[in-house]
Amino acid sequence: MKYLPCLVASVLVLYANSLAFQLSQKYSPVIDYLLLVPDLNSHSWEYLLIAGYDASIRLLATLFILLIFRKIVPRSPFNVKAAALIQLPFVLLVVLNFDSTDSTLIPGSAYEAFRLLGSISECVSVLMAYGLIVAYNKFTSEKIEVISSS
């Protein structure tokens, strides 16, 4: 029962990612750049640029929701188990999508590598955001201790 807010957070993270990608589709400089590339094919390196762009959008949206979740529900557990529970819907979506789209684990082109990197970043985005929050909190607490001991 104590992890119930994490399930709510997982739905919010899914919604935030969906909204972020809908907005980025309209206002993306990367998509504008891709429309100007003359000979775009499945072996173009520009697909790797999209993979990085998509991963950063996903990570920022997830980080935003997790920070809000920590402020709104401070008594809810925020550990690796909670982060994995929040991550679970993403993993399920990737597994279902991976099976239905005939994707491979060994990419043969830049486009297939883009799709594989997108799936991997989707599978670990919440855990990466959780790691960033924990690292930031540890860094700031150590910095305060060093300043106060001087």
Tab-separated table of C-alpha atoms in Angstrom:
chain	number	residue	atom	x	y	z
A	1	MET	CA	0.000	0.000	0.000
A	2	LYS	CA	2.896	2.353	0.642
A	3	TYR	CA	3.910	2.120	-3.025
A	4	LEU	CA	0.484	3.137	-4.342
A	5	PRO	CA	1.604	6.741	-5.020
A	6	CYS	CA	4.358	5.296	-7.210
A	7	LEU	CA	1.747	3.740	-9.470
A	8	VAL	CA	0.050	7.127	-9.781
A	9	ALA	CA	3.441	8.674	-10.538
A	10	SER	CA	4.034	6.091	-13.261
A	11	VAL	CA	0.824	7.130	-15.008
A	12	LEU	CA	1.832	10.790	-14.674
A	13	VAL	CA	5.273	10.065	-16.114
A	14	LEU	CA	3.692	8.265	-19.075
A	15	TYR	CA	1.357	11.200	-19.654
A	16	ALA	CA	4.158	13.762	-19.295
A	17	ASN	CA	6.302	11.907	-21.823
A	18	SER	CA	3.416	11.704	-24.255
A	19	LEU	CA	2.716	15.413	-23.866
A	20	ALA	CA	6.401	16.304	-24.201
A	21	PHE	CA	6.686	14.381	-27.457
A	22	GLN	CA	3.513	15.954	-28.824
A	23	LEU	CA	4.917	19.415	-28.095
A	24	SER	CA	8.361	18.584	-29.425
A	25	GLN	CA	6.825	17.371	-32.667
A	26	LYS	CA	5.436	20.847	-33.324
A	27	TYR	CA	8.399	22.929	-32.130
A	28	SER	CA	11.414	20.724	-32.786
A	29	PRO	CA	14.497	22.213	-34.419
A	30	VAL	CA	15.740	18.664	-35.053
A	31	ILE	CA	12.711	17.789	-37.168
A	32	ASP	CA	13.113	21.063	-39.065
A	33	TYR	CA	16.750	20.117	-39.694
A	34	LEU	CA	15.796	16.622	-40.893
A	35	LEU	CA	13.333	18.071	-43.369
A	36	LEU	CA	16.222	20.046	-44.896
A	37	VAL	CA	18.597	17.059	-45.222
A	38	PRO	CA	18.725	16.242	-48.947
A	39	ASP	CA	19.610	12.519	-49.017
A	40	LEU	CA	18.106	11.103	-45.836
A	41	ASN	CA	18.090	7.319	-45.891
A	42	SER	CA	18.159	4.512	-43.335
A	43	HIS	CA	21.964	4.726	-43.018
A	44	SER	CA	22.124	8.471	-42.299
A	45	TRP	CA	23.802	9.510	-39.046
A	46	GLU	CA	21.006	12.016	-38.418
A	47	TYR	CA	18.903	9.228	-36.918
A	48	LEU	CA	21.398	9.018	-34.061
A	49	LEU	CA	20.857	12.739	-33.509
A	50	ILE	CA	17.146	12.013	-33.156
A	51	ALA	CA	17.902	9.225	-30.667
A	52	GLY	CA	19.821	11.639	-28.443
A	53	TYR	CA	17.147	14.274	-28.799
A	54	ASP	CA	14.361	11.832	-27.917
A	55	ALA	CA	16.309	10.471	-24.947
A	56	SER	CA	16.861	13.986	-23.595
A	57	ILE	CA	13.160	14.860	-23.963
A	58	ARG	CA	12.187	11.649	-22.183
A	59	LEU	CA	14.731	12.192	-19.396
A	60	LEU	CA	13.725	15.822	-18.792
A	61	ALA	CA	10.000	15.040	-18.690
A	62	THR	CA	10.607	12.128	-16.314
A	63	LEU	CA	12.909	14.192	-14.107
A	64	PHE	CA	10.315	16.962	-13.920
A	65	ILE	CA	7.532	14.606	-12.811
A	66	LEU	CA	9.754	12.801	-10.292
A	67	LEU	CA	10.809	16.086	-8.689
A	68	ILE	CA	7.181	17.190	-8.446
A	69	PHE	CA	6.278	13.752	-7.038
A	70	ARG	CA	8.921	14.138	-4.300
A	71	LYS	CA	7.572	17.577	-3.348
A	72	ILE	CA	3.892	16.591	-3.343
A	73	VAL	CA	4.270	13.208	-1.620
A	74	PRO	CA	7.372	13.514	0.600
A	75	ARG	CA	6.432	10.559	2.828
A	76	SER	CA	6.116	8.129	-0.040
A	77	PRO	CA	9.147	5.852	-0.402
A	78	PHE	CA	11.695	7.077	-2.913
A	79	ASN	CA	14.124	4.226	-3.368
A	80	VAL	CA	15.206	1.884	-6.135
A	81	LYS	CA	12.115	-0.278	-5.649
A	82	ALA	CA	9.845	2.759	-6.084
A	83	ALA	CA	11.775	3.879	-9.177
A	84	ALA	CA	11.514	0.381	-10.666
A	85	LEU	CA	7.780	0.370	-9.992
A	86	ILE	CA	7.416	3.727	-11.738
A	87	GLN	CA	9.550	2.360	-14.607
A	88	LEU	CA	7.420	-0.791	-15.042
A	89	PRO	CA	4.785	0.636	-17.482
A	90	PHE	CA	7.565	1.845	-19.802
A	91	VAL	CA	9.185	-1.579	-19.852
A	92	LEU	CA	5.858	-3.239	-20.595
A	93	LEU	CA	5.159	-0.817	-23.450
A	94	VAL	CA	8.602	-1.395	-24.938
A	95	VAL	CA	8.271	-5.175	-24.728
A	96	LEU	CA	4.837	-5.104	-26.375
A	97	ASN	CA	5.968	-2.629	-29.039
A	98	PHE	CA	9.248	-4.459	-29.666
A	99	ASP	CA	7.423	-7.695	-30.329
A	100	SER	CA	4.819	-6.144	-32.633
A	101	THR	CA	7.216	-4.099	-34.806
A	102	ASP	CA	9.672	-6.886	-35.704
A	103	SER	CA	12.603	-4.982	-34.195
A	104	THR	CA	15.985	-6.640	-33.847
A	105	LEU	CA	18.624	-6.463	-31.146
A	106	ILE	CA	21.384	-6.188	-33.751
A	107	PRO	CA	20.813	-3.027	-35.803
A	108	GLY	CA	21.641	-3.186	-39.480
A	109	SER	CA	21.232	0.518	-40.179
A	110	ALA	CA	21.265	3.846	-38.378
A	111	TYR	CA	17.477	3.860	-38.366
A	112	GLU	CA	17.341	0.494	-36.592
A	113	ALA	CA	19.990	1.738	-34.141
A	114	PHE	CA	17.838	4.804	-33.482
A	115	ARG	CA	14.841	2.607	-32.701
A	116	LEU	CA	16.911	0.350	-30.451
A	117	LEU	CA	18.446	3.291	-28.568
A	118	GLY	CA	14.987	4.803	-28.169
A	119	SER	CA	13.693	1.576	-26.667
A	120	ILE	CA	16.652	1.332	-24.311
A	121	SER	CA	16.293	4.937	-23.162
A	122	GLU	CA	12.590	4.370	-22.599
A	123	CYS	CA	13.346	1.288	-20.490
A	124	VAL	CA	15.770	3.125	-18.199
A	125	SER	CA	14.559	6.748	-18.184
A	126	VAL	CA	12.979	6.644	-14.723
A	127	LEU	CA	15.970	4.850	-13.237
A	128	MET	CA	18.314	7.410	-14.809
A	129	ALA	CA	16.236	10.295	-13.456
A	130	TYR	CA	16.170	8.625	-10.025
A	131	GLY	CA	19.954	8.246	-10.156
A	132	LEU	CA	20.380	11.912	-11.089
A	133	ILE	CA	18.179	13.034	-8.193
A	134	VAL	CA	20.032	10.830	-5.701
A	135	ALA	CA	23.429	11.968	-7.023
A	136	TYR	CA	22.395	15.626	-6.846
A	137	ASN	CA	21.113	15.231	-3.278
A	138	LYS	CA	24.323	13.479	-2.253
A	139	PHE	CA	26.469	16.133	-3.934
A	140	THR	CA	24.651	19.037	-2.302
A	141	SER	CA	24.681	17.409	1.156
A	142	GLU	CA	28.447	16.743	0.918
A	143	LYS	CA	29.036	20.285	-0.302
A	144	ILE	CA	27.148	21.691	2.688
A	145	GLU	CA	29.151	19.505	5.076
A	146	VAL	CA	32.445	20.666	3.566
A	147	ILE	CA	31.431	24.318	3.790
A	148	SER	CA	30.220	24.004	7.371
A	149	SER	CA	33.350	22.173	8.535
A	150	SER	CA	35.680	24.893	7.189
